[in-house]
Coordinates of C-alpha atoms in Angstrom, one line a residue:
M11 CA -62.4 -56.6 107.4
K12 CA -63.7 -53.4 105.6
K13 CA -63.5 -53.6 101.8
I14 CA -61.8 -50.7 99.9
I15 CA -63.5 -49.0 96.8
G16 CA -61.0 -48.8 93.8
V17 CA -59.0 -51.4 91.4
V18 CA -55.6 -53.0 91.3
V19 CA -53.7 -53.8 88.3
G20 CA -53.1 -57.7 87.6
T21 CA -49.6 -57.0 85.7
M22 CA -46.3 -56.4 86.7
L23 CA -45.5 -52.4 86.2
A24 CA -42.4 -51.3 84.4
A25 CA -40.8 -48.6 86.3
T26 CA -41.2 -46.2 83.6
G27 CA -44.8 -46.7 83.8
C28 CA -45.0 -44.9 86.9
T29 CA -45.0 -41.1 87.9
S30 CA -45.0 -39.6 91.2
A31 CA -47.0 -36.4 92.4
G32 CA -43.8 -35.3 94.3
S33 CA -42.8 -33.7 97.7
D34 CA -40.6 -31.3 99.5
D35 CA -38.3 -34.2 101.2
G36 CA -34.7 -34.7 100.0
E37 CA -34.1 -36.7 96.6
D38 CA -33.0 -40.0 98.1
K39 CA -35.9 -40.0 100.4
K40 CA -38.2 -39.0 97.3
D41 CA -36.6 -42.0 95.6
A42 CA -37.1 -44.5 98.3
A43 CA -40.7 -43.7 98.6
A44 CA -41.2 -43.8 94.8
K45 CA -39.7 -47.5 94.6
A46 CA -41.7 -48.5 97.8
A47 CA -44.7 -47.2 96.2
A48 CA -44.0 -48.9 92.7
K49 CA -43.6 -52.2 94.3
Q50 CA -46.8 -51.7 96.4
L51 CA -48.5 -51.1 92.7
T52 CA -46.9 -54.3 91.4
R53 CA -49.6 -57.2 91.3
D54 CA -49.3 -60.8 90.4
A55 CA -51.7 -61.5 87.4
T56 CA -51.4 -65.3 87.7
T57 CA -54.4 -67.0 87.0
V58 CA -56.1 -69.4 89.9
K59 CA -59.1 -71.9 89.5
P60 CA -61.4 -72.7 92.7
A61 CA -60.3 -75.4 94.8
W62 CA -63.9 -76.3 95.8
T63 CA -67.5 -74.4 95.8
V64 CA -70.3 -74.5 97.7
K65 CA -73.5 -74.1 95.7
Q66 CA -75.7 -72.1 97.9
K67 CA -77.7 -68.9 97.6
M68 CA -75.1 -66.3 99.8
L69 CA -76.6 -63.7 101.5
G70 CA -73.0 -61.4 101.7
Q71 CA -69.7 -62.3 102.4
P72 CA -68.4 -64.8 104.8
E73 CA -66.3 -64.3 108.1
V74 CA -63.2 -66.7 108.7
V75 CA -62.5 -67.9 112.6
G76 CA -60.0 -70.4 112.9
R77 CA -60.3 -72.6 109.7
T78 CA -63.9 -72.4 109.4
A79 CA -65.7 -69.7 107.0
V80 CA -69.1 -68.8 108.5
A81 CA -71.9 -67.3 105.9
I82 CA -75.3 -66.4 105.7
V83 CA -77.2 -68.6 103.0
K84 CA -80.8 -68.3 101.1
A85 CA -82.7 -71.4 102.9
R86 CA -86.5 -72.5 102.8
Q87 CA -88.5 -70.2 100.9
N88 CA -87.7 -66.8 102.6
E89 CA -85.8 -68.5 105.6
L90 CA -82.2 -68.1 106.2
D91 CA -79.4 -70.5 107.6
L92 CA -75.8 -69.7 108.9
I93 CA -73.4 -72.2 107.6
G94 CA -70.1 -73.4 109.1
V95 CA -67.7 -74.4 106.0
D96 CA -64.4 -76.1 106.3
T97 CA -61.8 -74.0 104.4
A98 CA -59.7 -76.9 103.4
T99 CA -62.2 -79.1 101.7
G100 CA -65.2 -76.8 101.0
T101 CA -67.6 -79.3 103.3
V102 CA -70.3 -77.6 105.2
T103 CA -69.6 -78.9 108.6
W104 CA -73.1 -77.5 110.3
K105 CA -75.6 -75.2 109.7
H106 CA -78.2 -73.1 112.0
P107 CA -81.6 -71.1 111.7
Y108 CA -80.7 -67.7 111.3
S109 CA -82.9 -64.2 112.0
P110 CA -82.1 -60.7 111.2
G111 CA -84.5 -60.2 114.3
A112 CA -86.7 -56.9 114.5
Q113 CA -84.0 -54.6 113.1
A114 CA -84.7 -51.9 110.3
P115 CA -84.3 -53.3 106.7
G116 CA -81.5 -50.7 106.2
Y117 CA -79.1 -52.7 108.4
A118 CA -77.1 -55.2 106.0
L119 CA -77.0 -58.6 107.5
S120 CA -73.7 -60.2 108.1
P121 CA -72.1 -63.0 110.3
V122 CA -71.0 -62.0 113.8
I123 CA -67.9 -63.4 115.4
S124 CA -66.8 -62.2 119.2
Q125 CA -64.8 -63.9 121.5
D126 CA -64.7 -63.9 125.5
K127 CA -62.2 -62.4 127.7
N128 CA -59.9 -65.4 127.2
G129 CA -60.0 -65.3 123.5
T130 CA -62.4 -68.2 122.8
A131 CA -64.3 -67.3 119.6
S132 CA -68.1 -67.9 119.2
V133 CA -70.6 -67.1 116.3
V134 CA -73.2 -65.3 117.7
L135 CA -76.9 -65.0 116.0
L136 CA -80.5 -64.8 116.7
E137 CA -82.5 -67.7 116.5
P138 CA -85.6 -67.6 114.6
P139 CA -88.8 -68.8 115.9
R140 CA -90.9 -71.9 115.2
P141 CA -93.0 -71.6 113.3
L142 CA -91.5 -69.0 111.3
S143 CA -94.9 -67.7 110.3
L144 CA -96.5 -63.9 110.4
D145 CA -99.3 -65.4 112.4
N146 CA -97.1 -66.4 115.2
P147 CA -97.3 -64.0 117.7
G148 CA -94.0 -64.0 119.0
Y149 CA -92.6 -63.9 115.7
W150 CA -90.3 -60.9 116.6
L151 CA -89.0 -62.2 120.0
T152 CA -85.8 -64.1 119.2
P153 CA -83.0 -65.7 121.4
I154 CA -79.7 -65.2 121.3
V155 CA -77.5 -68.0 120.4
A156 CA -73.7 -68.8 120.8
L157 CA -72.2 -71.4 118.7
D158 CA -68.7 -73.1 118.6
P159 CA -67.3 -71.9 115.0
A160 CA -65.7 -75.3 114.4
T161 CA -68.6 -77.9 115.1
G162 CA -71.8 -75.0 115.2
K163 CA -72.2 -76.8 118.7
E164 CA -74.5 -74.7 121.1
R165 CA -72.6 -72.8 123.9
F166 CA -75.2 -70.7 125.4
R167 CA -79.0 -69.5 124.9
T168 CA -80.6 -66.5 126.1
R169 CA -84.3 -65.6 127.0
N170 CA -86.1 -63.9 124.0
V171 CA -85.4 -60.4 122.8
L172 CA -86.5 -58.0 120.4
A173 CA -83.5 -56.8 118.9
A174 CA -83.5 -53.4 117.6
V175 CA -80.2 -53.2 116.1
P176 CA -77.9 -56.0 115.0
L177 CA -75.5 -57.8 117.5
E178 CA -72.0 -56.9 116.9
E179 CA -68.8 -57.4 118.8
C180 CA -68.7 -55.1 122.0
D181 CA -66.7 -51.6 121.7
D182 CA -64.0 -53.5 124.0
E183 CA -63.7 -56.3 121.6
V184 CA -64.9 -58.5 124.0
D185 CA -68.2 -60.5 123.9
A186 CA -71.2 -59.5 122.1
C187 CA -73.7 -56.3 122.2
L188 CA -77.0 -55.1 121.0
R189 CA -79.9 -52.8 122.0
A190 CA -83.0 -55.0 122.8
S191 CA -85.7 -55.1 125.0
Y192 CA -87.6 -57.9 126.3
G193 CA -91.0 -57.6 124.5
S194 CA -93.9 -55.8 124.6
G195 CA -94.1 -52.9 127.2
T196 CA -90.5 -53.3 128.2
D197 CA -87.5 -50.4 127.4
Y198 CA -84.7 -50.9 125.0
Q199 CA -81.8 -51.4 126.9
N200 CA -77.9 -52.0 125.6
L201 CA -77.5 -55.5 126.6
R202 CA -74.0 -57.8 126.9
L203 CA -73.9 -61.2 126.5
D204 CA -71.2 -62.9 128.3
L205 CA -69.5 -65.2 126.2
E206 CA -67.7 -67.1 128.7
T207 CA -70.6 -67.7 131.3
G208 CA -73.5 -67.2 128.9
R209 CA -75.1 -64.4 130.7
L210 CA -77.2 -61.8 129.2
A211 CA -77.6 -58.5 131.0
V212 CA -77.4 -54.8 130.8
D213 CA -74.1 -53.4 129.8
R214 CA -72.7 -51.6 132.4
D215 CA -69.8 -50.6 130.3
G216 CA -72.3 -49.2 127.7
L217 CA -73.2 -45.8 127.1
A218 CA -75.7 -43.5 129.7
A219 CA -79.3 -43.4 128.5
N220 CA -80.2 -41.1 125.3
R221 CA -76.8 -41.7 124.0
R222 CA -76.0 -43.6 121.1
S223 CA -72.5 -44.6 119.8
I224 CA -71.1 -43.2 116.4
A225 CA -67.7 -44.4 116.7
D226 CA -65.3 -46.7 118.6
G227 CA -63.6 -45.3 121.9
G228 CA -67.0 -43.9 123.3
L229 CA -67.8 -41.1 120.8
F230 CA -71.2 -40.6 121.1
S231 CA -74.1 -38.5 120.4
T232 CA -77.2 -37.4 122.4
D233 CA -80.8 -37.6 121.6
D234 CA -81.6 -34.1 122.4
R235 CA -83.5 -32.2 119.4
P236 CA -82.6 -29.3 119.4
G237 CA -79.6 -28.9 121.0
E238 CA -77.6 -32.3 120.0
L239 CA -74.3 -33.0 121.6
I240 CA -71.4 -34.8 120.8
G241 CA -69.1 -36.0 123.3
V242 CA -66.8 -39.1 124.6
E243 CA -67.6 -41.5 127.4
R244 CA -64.9 -43.8 128.5
D245 CA -65.3 -46.3 131.6
G246 CA -68.4 -44.9 132.6
K247 CA -67.3 -41.0 133.0
T248 CA -68.0 -38.4 130.2
L249 CA -64.9 -37.0 129.0
W250 CA -66.4 -33.9 127.2
T251 CA -69.3 -33.0 125.1
T252 CA -70.1 -29.9 122.5
P253 CA -72.8 -28.8 120.4
V254 CA -72.9 -30.7 117.2
E255 CA -72.7 -27.7 115.2
E256 CA -69.8 -26.5 117.0
L257 CA -67.7 -29.5 116.2
A258 CA -69.3 -30.6 112.5
G259 CA -70.5 -27.1 111.3
K260 CA -73.6 -25.3 111.1
H261 CA -76.8 -27.0 110.4
H262 CA -75.3 -30.4 110.9
T263 CA -76.9 -33.3 113.0
S264 CA -76.4 -37.1 113.1
D265 CA -79.6 -37.5 111.9
T266 CA -78.5 -37.0 108.4
G267 CA -75.8 -39.6 108.7
W268 CA -72.1 -40.2 110.0
S269 CA -68.9 -42.0 109.0
V270 CA -66.2 -41.3 112.0
D271 CA -62.7 -43.3 112.2
W272 CA -60.9 -43.4 115.5
D273 CA -57.0 -43.6 115.4
E274 CA -56.6 -45.3 119.0
K275 CA -52.8 -44.6 119.3
T276 CA -53.2 -41.0 118.8
D277 CA -57.0 -40.7 120.1
R278 CA -58.0 -38.7 117.3
Y279 CA -61.0 -38.9 115.4
T280 CA -61.7 -38.0 111.8
G281 CA -64.5 -38.3 109.5
Y282 CA -67.9 -36.7 109.1
I283 CA -70.9 -36.1 111.2
G284 CA -74.1 -35.1 109.2
I285 CA -74.6 -32.9 106.3
G286 CA -75.2 -28.9 106.5
M287 CA -78.3 -28.6 104.7
P288 CA -80.0 -25.6 106.2
K289 CA -83.7 -26.6 107.4
T290 CA -85.6 -24.5 104.3
V291 CA -83.6 -27.0 102.1
K292 CA -84.3 -30.0 104.0
D293 CA -87.9 -29.1 104.3
R294 CA -88.4 -28.9 100.2
A295 CA -86.3 -32.0 99.8
A296 CA -88.6 -34.0 102.3
A297 CA -91.8 -32.7 100.7
G298 CA -90.6 -33.9 97.1
K299 CA -90.0 -30.2 96.0
S300 CA -87.1 -28.9 93.9
Y301 CA -83.8 -28.0 95.6
D302 CA -80.3 -27.2 95.2
F303 CA -77.7 -29.0 97.2
D304 CA -74.1 -27.1 97.7
L305 CA -71.3 -29.6 97.8
A306 CA -69.7 -27.7 100.0
W307 CA -72.1 -28.9 102.7
R308 CA -70.1 -32.3 103.2
T309 CA -67.4 -31.4 105.9
Q310 CA -64.7 -33.5 106.9
M311 CA -63.3 -32.7 110.4
S312 CA -60.7 -34.1 112.8
F313 CA -60.7 -33.7 116.4
D314 CA -59.2 -34.7 119.7
G315 CA -60.6 -37.7 121.7
R316 CA -59.6 -36.7 125.0
T317 CA -60.5 -33.1 124.5
G318 CA -62.7 -32.8 122.1
E319 CA -61.0 -30.0 120.6
L320 CA -61.1 -29.2 116.6
I321 CA -57.8 -30.2 115.1
W322 CA -58.9 -29.2 111.5
R323 CA -62.1 -29.2 109.3
K324 CA -62.6 -28.7 105.6
D325 CA -65.8 -28.1 103.5
G326 CA -66.5 -29.9 100.3
V327 CA -65.4 -33.6 101.0
R328 CA -67.3 -36.5 100.4
K329 CA -66.3 -39.8 102.0
P330 CA -66.2 -42.6 100.9
C331 CA -64.0 -41.5 98.0
L332 CA -62.8 -44.1 95.1
G333 CA -60.7 -45.6 97.7
E334 CA -59.7 -45.5 101.3
G335 CA -55.9 -45.7 101.4
D336 CA -54.2 -48.1 103.8
D337 CA -56.5 -50.1 105.2
S338 CA -54.1 -52.9 106.6
D339 CA -54.6 -54.6 110.1
D340 CA -52.0 -52.2 111.8
S341 CA -53.2 -49.0 110.2
D342 CA -55.8 -47.7 112.8
N343 CA -59.0 -47.6 111.1
A344 CA -57.5 -46.7 107.6
T345 CA -56.0 -43.1 109.0
R346 CA -52.6 -43.4 108.3
D347 CA -52.5 -43.0 104.6
P348 CA -56.1 -41.7 103.9
V349 CA -57.3 -40.3 100.5
R350 CA -60.6 -38.1 100.2
C351 CA -62.8 -36.8 97.3
A352 CA -63.0 -32.9 97.2
V353 CA -66.2 -31.8 95.8
S354 CA -67.5 -28.6 94.6
G355 CA -70.5 -27.1 92.6
T356 CA -74.1 -27.5 93.2
L357 CA -76.6 -30.4 92.6
H358 CA -79.8 -29.8 91.3
F359 CA -82.9 -31.8 92.1
V360 CA -86.4 -31.8 90.7
K361 CA -89.3 -33.4 92.4
G362 CA -86.8 -35.5 94.1
K363 CA -84.8 -36.8 91.5
L364 CA -81.4 -35.4 90.6
R365 CA -80.6 -34.0 87.4
T366 CA -77.4 -34.3 85.3
P367 CA -74.5 -32.8 87.6
S368 CA -73.3 -29.6 85.8
G369 CA -70.3 -27.2 86.8
T370 CA -69.5 -29.7 89.3
S371 CA -65.8 -31.1 89.8
V372 CA -64.6 -34.2 91.9
T373 CA -60.7 -34.2 92.8
V374 CA -59.2 -37.4 94.4
Q375 CA -56.9 -36.1 97.4
G376 CA -54.0 -38.1 99.5
Y377 CA -53.8 -36.1 102.9
D378 CA -52.1 -35.8 106.3
P379 CA -54.6 -37.2 108.6
V380 CA -52.6 -35.1 111.5
T381 CA -52.9 -31.8 109.8
G382 CA -55.7 -32.3 107.0
R383 CA -53.1 -30.9 104.4
T384 CA -53.3 -32.3 100.8
R385 CA -50.6 -34.4 99.8
W386 CA -51.3 -35.1 96.2
S387 CA -54.2 -34.7 94.0
A388 CA -55.9 -36.3 90.7
P389 CA -59.0 -34.7 89.0
L390 CA -61.5 -37.1 87.9
D391 CA -62.5 -37.1 84.3
Q392 CA -65.6 -34.8 83.9
D393 CA -68.0 -37.9 83.0
A394 CA -66.6 -40.1 85.8
A395 CA -67.2 -37.0 88.1
H396 CA -71.0 -37.0 87.3
A397 CA -71.1 -40.8 87.8
F398 CA -69.7 -40.7 91.1
L399 CA -71.8 -37.8 92.2
Q400 CA -74.8 -39.8 90.8
G401 CA -73.6 -42.8 92.5
D402 CA -73.0 -44.8 89.6
N403 CA -69.6 -45.0 89.5
A404 CA -68.0 -48.9 89.2
D405 CA -67.7 -50.8 92.4
L406 CA -63.9 -51.9 92.1
T407 CA -62.0 -53.5 95.1
T408 CA -58.0 -53.1 95.2
A409 CA -55.3 -53.8 97.6
P410 CA -54.6 -51.5 100.9
G411 CA -52.5 -48.5 100.0
T412 CA -53.8 -48.2 96.3
L413 CA -56.9 -46.8 94.5
V414 CA -57.8 -46.1 90.9
V415 CA -58.7 -42.8 89.4
P416 CA -60.5 -42.3 86.4
T417 CA -58.6 -39.2 84.8
A418 CA -59.0 -37.3 81.8
K419 CA -56.1 -39.5 80.2
G420 CA -57.6 -42.5 81.2
P421 CA -57.6 -44.8 84.7
R422 CA -54.4 -44.8 86.6
L423 CA -53.8 -46.7 89.7
Y424 CA -52.5 -44.7 92.5
E425 CA -50.3 -45.4 95.6
A426 CA -52.4 -43.4 98.4
R427 CA -49.0 -41.9 100.5
T428 CA -46.9 -40.7 97.5
G429 CA -49.5 -40.0 94.6
T430 CA -47.3 -42.3 92.4
S431 CA -49.4 -43.6 89.7
V432 CA -49.5 -46.0 86.7
A433 CA -51.8 -46.3 83.5
M434 CA -54.0 -49.5 83.6
S435 CA -54.3 -51.4 80.2
T436 CA -57.9 -52.3 79.2
D437 CA -56.9 -55.9 79.5
D438 CA -56.2 -55.6 83.3
L439 CA -58.7 -57.2 85.5
F440 CA -59.8 -56.1 88.8
A441 CA -62.3 -57.7 91.8
C442 CA -65.2 -55.7 92.0
E443 CA -68.9 -55.7 93.4
G444 CA -71.3 -57.5 91.8
K445 CA -75.1 -57.9 92.5
T446 CA -76.2 -57.3 96.0
A447 CA -77.9 -60.4 97.7
T448 CA -81.4 -59.7 98.9
I449 CA -84.2 -61.6 100.4
K450 CA -87.9 -61.1 101.5
Y451 CA -88.0 -61.4 104.9
V452 CA -90.8 -60.3 107.2
I453 CA -90.5 -56.8 109.4
P454 CA -92.5 -56.2 112.8
F455 CA -93.2 -52.7 111.3
D456 CA -94.4 -50.6 108.7
A457 CA -96.3 -47.0 108.0
G458 CA -99.7 -48.8 108.3
G459 CA -98.9 -50.9 111.3
E460 CA -99.0 -54.3 109.6
N461 CA -96.9 -56.9 109.5
E462 CA -95.1 -57.3 105.6
N463 CA -92.2 -58.8 104.0
R464 CA -89.4 -56.3 103.1
E465 CA -86.2 -56.7 101.4
R466 CA -83.0 -57.6 103.4
Y467 CA -79.7 -57.6 102.1
G468 CA -76.0 -58.5 102.9
D469 CA -73.1 -57.6 101.3
P470 CA -72.3 -57.3 97.0
M471 CA -71.1 -60.7 95.7
I472 CA -67.5 -60.6 94.3
E473 CA -67.0 -60.8 90.5
Q474 CA -64.2 -59.7 88.3
C475 CA -64.5 -56.7 85.8
S476 CA -62.7 -54.9 83.6
P477 CA -61.4 -51.3 84.2
D478 CA -64.9 -49.8 83.1
G479 CA -66.7 -51.8 85.5
T480 CA -68.0 -54.8 83.2
V481 CA -68.5 -58.2 84.5
V482 CA -65.5 -60.4 82.8
D483 CA -66.1 -64.2 82.6
R484 CA -62.6 -65.1 83.2
P485 CA -60.4 -67.0 85.7
M486 CA -59.5 -64.7 88.6
T487 CA -56.2 -63.9 89.2
V488 CA -53.8 -64.1 92.6
A489 CA -54.1 -60.3 93.0
T490 CA -57.7 -60.3 92.7
V491 CA -58.5 -63.1 95.0
K492 CA -56.3 -61.7 97.4
D493 CA -57.7 -58.1 97.2
S494 CA -61.4 -59.1 97.3
A495 CA -61.3 -62.3 99.5
Q496 CA -61.3 -63.5 103.3
K497 CA -57.8 -64.3 104.3
V498 CA -57.5 -68.1 105.9
D499 CA -53.9 -68.3 105.7
S500 CA -51.3 -67.2 103.2
S501 CA -52.2 -69.4 100.7
T502 CA -56.0 -69.9 101.2
Y503 CA -59.0 -67.4 100.6
V504 CA -62.7 -67.4 100.6
L505 CA -65.4 -65.3 99.2
S506 CA -68.8 -65.3 98.1
R507 CA -69.4 -64.9 94.2
S508 CA -72.7 -65.4 92.0
S509 CA -71.9 -69.3 91.9
G510 CA -71.9 -69.8 95.7
L511 CA -69.0 -69.8 98.4
V512 CA -66.0 -70.2 96.5
G513 CA -62.5 -71.3 98.2
Y514 CA -59.0 -70.4 96.3
T515 CA -55.6 -72.1 97.1
L516 CA -53.1 -69.6 95.3
P517 CA -49.7 -70.9 94.5
K518 CA -47.0 -70.5 96.9
G519 CA -43.8 -68.2 96.6

């Protein structure tokens, strides 16, 4: 489940404390929407104590499958284990050595759970060699292992592979896929592990050669430079291709990143592909020289998955914003009631370092993903806008469909669809992202061609914060647990904190 950046109020909200951004609908519809929004902004501030704690050094947040929480933990010196924990008792029921493989350090490490075509789930991982030593010539080659989530019993083991990217659930939500080779002198291929038979083979359902996936539903970019194309390939058939600049805007390329969501029901893609920096500016940035960055170079667009037709495009948009709108399981990749940050102005970089922004603005907008039209807006306080542009804003976690906006009159909690909001108290407690867990783990390459230890990381730990992002040492509330933890059932939740893996049993009712 994707975490949502924002905050959540831990108190009951009085109707008089809410304001609405308004709309053109009739009064009855407006009243009904306002009441629904006010209810969504209400959160339970009842404090809860941990039911159990597994006191180990966690590397990121767990994944839950059935009644088992699966998590990566630091083990012997610079090693890692994957553990399975009974969520009812907090008992560690199994552990297995874990390796990130040969993937680049920029990838965050997290447990992988996938299922076969019959719906049977497996934990899938790369297993490190023995001995785990830089002097071991087979250090980079790792088998893929599939485990029973409840018992940790091995189901399948493949031949060794050199994994270039993390394992993940395949695009069709069945089996496990990755891009890997079989060692020195062999080409990288898109491989699929059949979780019913244990067979590892080329993924015939994957993309054609010289294409990389940039979103679900078959969206890809090509390796051609110049001449990068964006397109959709499904069931081995290319539906369409178009030059990246025609879709995303002038100077855009996926080489400067991408973040695209697919709404399967409407077959619509929304997001960004690259940043529209002219080559002269890119060259200055790469050389460590001073340069100016126009915030209008960040562009959001939406296009049809069947035809590639551009539906709308808006310059000066930064994603992710302070919240991602409605990210519930049935909301189709957070595209139902989304929000965005409209940004304007110029950032000045001197010798690669960002100077304090001036003459810039950031406005949170709720918008209609079908048309791109803004439904409501809320400007950020100037200091908060500067912090956001510099990446220094507090990472706070909120419930689906809500987000916090630090306005000039103080922080307010907003409901994403209508823009209904309520002021937050300095006594409110919010789930927040704490320190990112890291470990020194060897990588098989660097600029000098020698082996070296490089920092790997997982998801941040979850803590509890005051509205300004200061970590507060107080019991968590029902709201902050629900908004940040992995759900096992209606009353059982688990999450990783600085103290270890923690389980909570919430009061019923």
